[in-house]
Amino acid sequence: DDASNLEGDTSITESLSEEEAELEKLLLTKLTDIDYEILEETVEEDKATVKVKITSNNLGKKLTEGFQAAFTLAFSLAFDESITEEEMQKQINEAMFAPIKYCEKNVEKTVEINLVKVEDKWLVDADNNELMLNAISGELVEFIEQLENMSTEE
């Protein structure tokens, strides 16, 4: 019985968790690898606006490429009876996230960051900085919005 042979086999879950840990580390490395230059600032009482040029990795573009590759691969493997579901999922995940390894720090955006002063500390106004988040994340916000738009069109 094949099912009983697999019960004690944890190699698939161990390898996936290792791959997921590597992917998480890679994503964090790419997300935190940014350069910035403060161009100007305006302060009015407890609010401030800072104009910043941000250069980040092109994560949004690479994830778009990865999703396209994964979709194409999933379609080609859908009727392949010689491959296990686990192996198919592994190949699809690899195709989806492989382009991240080739990110380039070439997304350059100039944005205005809104700050508020709270208890003598300047904090980023989280409700009013989507353009900054998109710039820092390498256009990841745009990528997520595209995914949301695709899911609402269906």
PDB file of N, CA and C in Angstrom, residues 50-118:
ATOM      1  N   VAL A  50       8.216  64.609   3.540  1.00  0.00           N
ATOM      2  CA  VAL A  50       9.595  64.478   3.106  1.00  0.00           C
ATOM      3  C   VAL A  50       9.586  63.887   1.704  1.00  0.00           C
ATOM      4  N   LYS A  51      10.226  64.571   0.781  1.00  0.00           N
ATOM      5  CA  LYS A  51      10.349  64.077  -0.593  1.00  0.00           C
ATOM      6  C   LYS A  51      11.626  63.236  -0.665  1.00  0.00           C
ATOM      7  N   VAL A  52      11.458  61.961  -1.074  1.00  0.00           N
ATOM      8  CA  VAL A  52      12.564  61.010  -1.044  1.00  0.00           C
ATOM      9  C   VAL A  52      12.656  60.271  -2.366  1.00  0.00           C
ATOM     10  N   LYS A  53      13.892  60.102  -2.844  1.00  0.00           N
ATOM     11  CA  LYS A  53      14.132  59.247  -4.012  1.00  0.00           C
ATOM     12  C   LYS A  53      14.529  57.886  -3.467  1.00  0.00           C
ATOM     13  N   ILE A  54      13.756  56.843  -3.831  1.00  0.00           N
ATOM     14  CA  ILE A  54      13.983  55.487  -3.333  1.00  0.00           C
ATOM     15  C   ILE A  54      14.344  54.584  -4.509  1.00  0.00           C
ATOM     16  N   THR A  55      15.389  53.803  -4.315  1.00  0.00           N
ATOM     17  CA  THR A  55      15.792  52.806  -5.316  1.00  0.00           C
ATOM     18  C   THR A  55      15.688  51.437  -4.657  1.00  0.00           C
ATOM     19  N   SER A  56      14.918  50.539  -5.304  1.00  0.00           N
ATOM     20  CA  SER A  56      14.675  49.221  -4.716  1.00  0.00           C
ATOM     21  C   SER A  56      14.748  48.143  -5.793  1.00  0.00           C
ATOM     22  N   ASN A  57      14.694  46.905  -5.344  1.00  0.00           N
ATOM     23  CA  ASN A  57      14.707  45.756  -6.254  1.00  0.00           C
ATOM     24  C   ASN A  57      13.357  45.627  -6.965  1.00  0.00           C
ATOM     25  N   ASN A  58      13.388  45.094  -8.164  1.00  0.00           N
ATOM     26  CA  ASN A  58      12.182  44.989  -8.985  1.00  0.00           C
ATOM     27  C   ASN A  58      11.376  43.721  -8.656  1.00  0.00           C
ATOM     28  N   LEU A  59      10.974  43.602  -7.385  1.00  0.00           N
ATOM     29  CA  LEU A  59      10.240  42.425  -6.929  1.00  0.00           C
ATOM     30  C   LEU A  59       8.901  42.253  -7.635  1.00  0.00           C
ATOM     31  N   GLY A  60       8.173  43.337  -7.839  1.00  0.00           N
ATOM     32  CA  GLY A  60       6.877  43.244  -8.508  1.00  0.00           C
ATOM     33  C   GLY A  60       6.998  42.644  -9.895  1.00  0.00           C
ATOM     34  N   LYS A  61       7.983  43.109 -10.658  1.00  0.00           N
ATOM     35  CA  LYS A  61       8.194  42.591 -12.012  1.00  0.00           C
ATOM     36  C   LYS A  61       8.588  41.118 -11.976  1.00  0.00           C
ATOM     37  N   LYS A  62       9.490  40.771 -11.063  1.00  0.00           N
ATOM     38  CA  LYS A  62       9.967  39.383 -10.994  1.00  0.00           C
ATOM     39  C   LYS A  62       8.867  38.433 -10.522  1.00  0.00           C
ATOM     40  N   LEU A  63       8.011  38.873  -9.609  1.00  0.00           N
ATOM     41  CA  LEU A  63       6.903  38.019  -9.193  1.00  0.00           C
ATOM     42  C   LEU A  63       5.878  37.866 -10.311  1.00  0.00           C
ATOM     43  N   THR A  64       5.687  38.901 -11.100  1.00  0.00           N
ATOM     44  CA  THR A  64       4.801  38.792 -12.259  1.00  0.00           C
ATOM     45  C   THR A  64       5.348  37.752 -13.231  1.00  0.00           C
ATOM     46  N   GLU A  65       6.653  37.825 -13.499  1.00  0.00           N
ATOM     47  CA  GLU A  65       7.282  36.829 -14.379  1.00  0.00           C
ATOM     48  C   GLU A  65       7.121  35.425 -13.802  1.00  0.00           C
ATOM     49  N   GLY A  66       7.302  35.300 -12.490  1.00  0.00           N
ATOM     50  CA  GLY A  66       7.187  34.009 -11.831  1.00  0.00           C
ATOM     51  C   GLY A  66       5.783  33.433 -11.903  1.00  0.00           C
ATOM     52  N   PHE A  67       4.776  34.290 -11.704  1.00  0.00           N
ATOM     53  CA  PHE A  67       3.396  33.820 -11.789  1.00  0.00           C
ATOM     54  C   PHE A  67       3.066  33.360 -13.199  1.00  0.00           C
ATOM     55  N   GLN A  68       3.554  34.091 -14.192  1.00  0.00           N
ATOM     56  CA  GLN A  68       3.316  33.683 -15.582  1.00  0.00           C
ATOM     57  C   GLN A  68       3.971  32.341 -15.872  1.00  0.00           C
ATOM     58  N   ALA A  69       5.213  32.159 -15.409  1.00  0.00           N
ATOM     59  CA  ALA A  69       5.919  30.887 -15.621  1.00  0.00           C
ATOM     60  C   ALA A  69       5.217  29.753 -14.887  1.00  0.00           C
ATOM     61  N   ALA A  70       4.770  30.004 -13.651  1.00  0.00           N
ATOM     62  CA  ALA A  70       4.088  28.976 -12.868  1.00  0.00           C
ATOM     63  C   ALA A  70       2.764  28.589 -13.511  1.00  0.00           C
ATOM     64  N   PHE A  71       2.039  29.559 -14.024  1.00  0.00           N
ATOM     65  CA  PHE A  71       0.758  29.283 -14.677  1.00  0.00           C
ATOM     66  C   PHE A  71       0.967  28.432 -15.926  1.00  0.00           C
ATOM     67  N   THR A  72       1.947  28.792 -16.719  1.00  0.00           N
ATOM     68  CA  THR A  72       2.262  28.032 -17.937  1.00  0.00           C
ATOM     69  C   THR A  72       2.671  26.611 -17.579  1.00  0.00           C
ATOM     70  N   LEU A  73       3.514  26.471 -16.570  1.00  0.00           N
ATOM     71  CA  LEU A  73       3.969  25.149 -16.138  1.00  0.00           C
ATOM     72  C   LEU A  73       2.802  24.322 -15.590  1.00  0.00           C
ATOM     73  N   ALA A  74       1.972  24.931 -14.774  1.00  0.00           N
ATOM     74  CA  ALA A  74       0.825  24.216 -14.202  1.00  0.00           C
ATOM     75  C   ALA A  74      -0.077  23.688 -15.306  1.00  0.00           C
ATOM     76  N   PHE A  75      -0.291  24.494 -16.320  1.00  0.00           N
ATOM     77  CA  PHE A  75      -1.133  24.073 -17.445  1.00  0.00           C
ATOM     78  C   PHE A  75      -0.495  22.901 -18.182  1.00  0.00           C
ATOM     79  N   SER A  76       0.825  22.955 -18.388  1.00  0.00           N
ATOM     80  CA  SER A  76       1.496  21.882 -19.122  1.00  0.00           C
ATOM     81  C   SER A  76       1.581  20.587 -18.314  1.00  0.00           C
ATOM     82  N   LEU A  77       1.597  20.694 -16.978  1.00  0.00           N
ATOM     83  CA  LEU A  77       1.690  19.500 -16.138  1.00  0.00           C
ATOM     84  C   LEU A  77       0.328  18.936 -15.719  1.00  0.00           C
ATOM     85  N   ALA A  78      -0.727  19.671 -15.985  1.00  0.00           N
ATOM     86  CA  ALA A  78      -2.055  19.304 -15.489  1.00  0.00           C
ATOM     87  C   ALA A  78      -2.479  17.892 -15.879  1.00  0.00           C
ATOM     88  N   PHE A  79      -2.123  17.449 -17.055  1.00  0.00           N
ATOM     89  CA  PHE A  79      -2.569  16.140 -17.529  1.00  0.00           C
ATOM     90  C   PHE A  79      -1.433  15.117 -17.591  1.00  0.00           C
ATOM     91  N   ASP A  80      -0.316  15.441 -16.958  1.00  0.00           N
ATOM     92  CA  ASP A  80       0.831  14.530 -16.931  1.00  0.00           C
ATOM     93  C   ASP A  80       0.655  13.552 -15.773  1.00  0.00           C
ATOM     94  N   GLU A  81       0.310  12.341 -16.084  1.00  0.00           N
ATOM     95  CA  GLU A  81       0.048  11.341 -15.046  1.00  0.00           C
ATOM     96  C   GLU A  81       1.335  10.745 -14.474  1.00  0.00           C
ATOM     97  N   SER A  82       2.475  11.053 -15.068  1.00  0.00           N
ATOM     98  CA  SER A  82       3.744  10.487 -14.589  1.00  0.00           C
ATOM     99  C   SER A  82       4.336  11.284 -13.424  1.00  0.00           C
ATOM    100  N   ILE A  83       3.730  12.373 -13.063  1.00  0.00           N
ATOM    101  CA  ILE A  83       4.273  13.228 -12.007  1.00  0.00           C
ATOM    102  C   ILE A  83       3.318  13.238 -10.814  1.00  0.00           C
ATOM    103  N   THR A  84       3.894  13.192  -9.614  1.00  0.00           N
ATOM    104  CA  THR A  84       3.058  13.231  -8.416  1.00  0.00           C
ATOM    105  C   THR A  84       2.584  14.664  -8.180  1.00  0.00           C
ATOM    106  N   GLU A  85       1.530  14.774  -7.410  1.00  0.00           N
ATOM    107  CA  GLU A  85       1.007  16.106  -7.090  1.00  0.00           C
ATOM    108  C   GLU A  85       2.047  16.912  -6.307  1.00  0.00           C
ATOM    109  N   GLU A  86       2.770  16.242  -5.409  1.00  0.00           N
ATOM    110  CA  GLU A  86       3.802  16.928  -4.626  1.00  0.00           C
ATOM    111  C   GLU A  86       4.917  17.461  -5.519  1.00  0.00           C
ATOM    112  N   GLU A  87       5.353  16.643  -6.486  1.00  0.00           N
ATOM    113  CA  GLU A  87       6.407  17.062  -7.396  1.00  0.00           C
ATOM    114  C   GLU A  87       5.921  18.209  -8.290  1.00  0.00           C
ATOM    115  N   MET A  88       4.666  18.111  -8.731  1.00  0.00           N
ATOM    116  CA  MET A  88       4.105  19.186  -9.550  1.00  0.00           C
ATOM    117  C   MET A  88       4.076  20.486  -8.755  1.00  0.00           C
ATOM    118  N   GLN A  89       3.628  20.438  -7.491  1.00  0.00           N
ATOM    119  CA  GLN A  89       3.572  21.633  -6.654  1.00  0.00           C
ATOM    120  C   GLN A  89       4.966  22.206  -6.432  1.00  0.00           C
ATOM    121  N   LYS A  90       5.938  21.326  -6.230  1.00  0.00           N
ATOM    122  CA  LYS A  90       7.320  21.773  -6.028  1.00  0.00           C
ATOM    123  C   LYS A  90       7.837  22.499  -7.275  1.00  0.00           C
ATOM    124  N   GLN A  91       7.600  21.920  -8.453  1.00  0.00           N
ATOM    125  CA  GLN A  91       8.053  22.550  -9.702  1.00  0.00           C
ATOM    126  C   GLN A  91       7.357  23.894  -9.928  1.00  0.00           C
ATOM    127  N   ILE A  92       6.067  23.953  -9.621  1.00  0.00           N
ATOM    128  CA  ILE A  92       5.314  25.207  -9.801  1.00  0.00           C
ATOM    129  C   ILE A  92       5.856  26.274  -8.855  1.00  0.00           C
ATOM    130  N   ASN A  93       6.108  25.904  -7.594  1.00  0.00           N
ATOM    131  CA  ASN A  93       6.666  26.868  -6.639  1.00  0.00           C
ATOM    132  C   ASN A  93       8.036  27.360  -7.086  1.00  0.00           C
ATOM    133  N   GLU A  94       8.866  26.435  -7.573  1.00  0.00           N
ATOM    134  CA  GLU A  94      10.195  26.822  -8.054  1.00  0.00           C
ATOM    135  C   GLU A  94      10.084  27.799  -9.217  1.00  0.00           C
ATOM    136  N   ALA A  95       9.174  27.504 -10.152  1.00  0.00           N
ATOM    137  CA  ALA A  95       8.989  28.390 -11.307  1.00  0.00           C
ATOM    138  C   ALA A  95       8.490  29.761 -10.867  1.00  0.00           C
ATOM    139  N   MET A  96       7.618  29.765  -9.853  1.00  0.00           N
ATOM    140  CA  MET A  96       7.020  31.020  -9.399  1.00  0.00           C
ATOM    141  C   MET A  96       8.039  31.930  -8.730  1.00  0.00           C
ATOM    142  N   PHE A  97       8.916  31.341  -7.933  1.00  0.00           N
ATOM    143  CA  PHE A  97       9.807  32.176  -7.130  1.00  0.00           C
ATOM    144  C   PHE A  97      11.237  32.262  -7.654  1.00  0.00           C
ATOM    145  N   ALA A  98      11.584  31.482  -8.651  1.00  0.00           N
ATOM    146  CA  ALA A  98      12.940  31.519  -9.213  1.00  0.00           C
ATOM    147  C   ALA A  98      13.355  32.913  -9.694  1.00  0.00           C
ATOM    148  N   PRO A  99      12.465  33.672 -10.360  1.00  0.00           N
ATOM    149  CA  PRO A  99      12.897  34.992 -10.848  1.00  0.00           C
ATOM    150  C   PRO A  99      13.352  35.959  -9.757  1.00  0.00           C
ATOM    151  N   ILE A 100      12.921  35.737  -8.519  1.00  0.00           N
ATOM    152  CA  ILE A 100      13.318  36.641  -7.427  1.00  0.00           C
ATOM    153  C   ILE A 100      14.828  36.658  -7.254  1.00  0.00           C
ATOM    154  N   LYS A 101      15.463  35.523  -7.537  1.00  0.00           N
ATOM    155  CA  LYS A 101      16.922  35.442  -7.412  1.00  0.00           C
ATOM    156  C   LYS A 101      17.614  36.443  -8.331  1.00  0.00           C
ATOM    157  N   TYR A 102      16.918  36.841  -9.392  1.00  0.00           N
ATOM    158  CA  TYR A 102      17.517  37.711 -10.403  1.00  0.00           C
ATOM    159  C   TYR A 102      16.996  39.141 -10.333  1.00  0.00           C
ATOM    160  N   CYS A 103      16.494  39.518  -9.176  1.00  0.00           N
ATOM    161  CA  CYS A 103      16.047  40.902  -9.000  1.00  0.00           C
ATOM    162  C   CYS A 103      17.217  41.853  -9.190  1.00  0.00           C
ATOM    163  N   GLU A 104      16.890  42.996  -9.720  1.00  0.00           N
ATOM    164  CA  GLU A 104      17.885  44.051  -9.878  1.00  0.00           C
ATOM    165  C   GLU A 104      17.385  45.282  -9.141  1.00  0.00           C
ATOM    166  N   LYS A 105      18.315  46.002  -8.556  1.00  0.00           N
ATOM    167  CA  LYS A 105      17.936  47.235  -7.872  1.00  0.00           C
ATOM    168  C   LYS A 105      17.836  48.339  -8.920  1.00  0.00           C
ATOM    169  N   ASN A 106      16.700  48.351  -9.625  1.00  0.00           N
ATOM    170  CA  ASN A 106      16.531  49.309 -10.716  1.00  0.00           C
ATOM    171  C   ASN A 106      15.170  50.004 -10.702  1.00  0.00           C
ATOM    172  N   VAL A 107      14.427  49.859  -9.616  1.00  0.00           N
ATOM    173  CA  VAL A 107      13.156  50.579  -9.498  1.00  0.00           C
ATOM    174  C   VAL A 107      13.449  51.866  -8.739  1.00  0.00           C
ATOM    175  N   GLU A 108      13.324  52.976  -9.448  1.00  0.00           N
ATOM    176  CA  GLU A 108      13.614  54.277  -8.843  1.00  0.00           C
ATOM    177  C   GLU A 108      12.343  55.110  -8.835  1.00  0.00           C
ATOM    178  N   LYS A 109      11.935  55.508  -7.646  1.00  0.00           N
ATOM    179  CA  LYS A 109      10.711  56.301  -7.480  1.00  0.00           C
ATOM    180  C   LYS A 109      11.012  57.481  -6.573  1.00  0.00           C
ATOM    181  N   THR A 110      10.424  58.608  -6.891  1.00  0.00           N
ATOM    182  CA  THR A 110      10.478  59.759  -6.002  1.00  0.00           C
ATOM    183  C   THR A 110       9.089  59.907  -5.406  1.00  0.00           C
ATOM    184  N   VAL A 111       9.023  59.860  -4.073  1.00  0.00           N
ATOM    185  CA  VAL A 111       7.734  59.891  -3.383  1.00  0.00           C
ATOM    186  C   VAL A 111       7.771  60.894  -2.249  1.00  0.00           C
ATOM    187  N   GLU A 112       6.588  61.326  -1.860  1.00  0.00           N
ATOM    188  CA  GLU A 112       6.454  62.163  -0.676  1.00  0.00           C
ATOM    189  C   GLU A 112       5.976  61.278   0.455  1.00  0.00           C
ATOM    190  N   ILE A 113       6.709  61.296   1.556  1.00  0.00           N
ATOM    191  CA  ILE A 113       6.367  60.493   2.723  1.00  0.00           C
ATOM    192  C   ILE A 113       5.766  61.419   3.767  1.00  0.00           C
ATOM    193  N   ASN A 114       4.589  61.056   4.223  1.00  0.00           N
ATOM    194  CA  ASN A 114       3.890  61.853   5.231  1.00  0.00           C
ATOM    195  C   ASN A 114       4.215  61.325   6.618  1.00  0.00           C
ATOM    196  N   LEU A 115       4.593  62.251   7.501  1.00  0.00           N
ATOM    197  CA  LEU A 115       4.956  61.902   8.863  1.00  0.00           C
ATOM    198  C   LEU A 115       4.058  62.645   9.841  1.00  0.00           C
ATOM    199  N   VAL A 116       3.870  62.054  11.005  1.00  0.00           N
ATOM    200  CA  VAL A 116       3.143  62.717  12.091  1.00  0.00           C
ATOM    201  C   VAL A 116       3.997  62.624  13.346  1.00  0.00           C
ATOM    202  N   LYS A 117       3.924  63.675  14.159  1.00  0.00           N
ATOM    203  CA  LYS A 117       4.703  63.708  15.396  1.00  0.00           C
ATOM    204  C   LYS A 117       3.828  63.192  16.533  1.00  0.00           C
ATOM    205  N   VAL A 118       4.310  62.123  17.174  1.00  0.00           N
ATOM    206  CA  VAL A 118       3.584  61.515  18.286  1.00  0.00           C
ATOM    207  C   VAL A 118       4.563  61.385  19.451  1.00  0.00           C
TER     208      VAL A 118
END
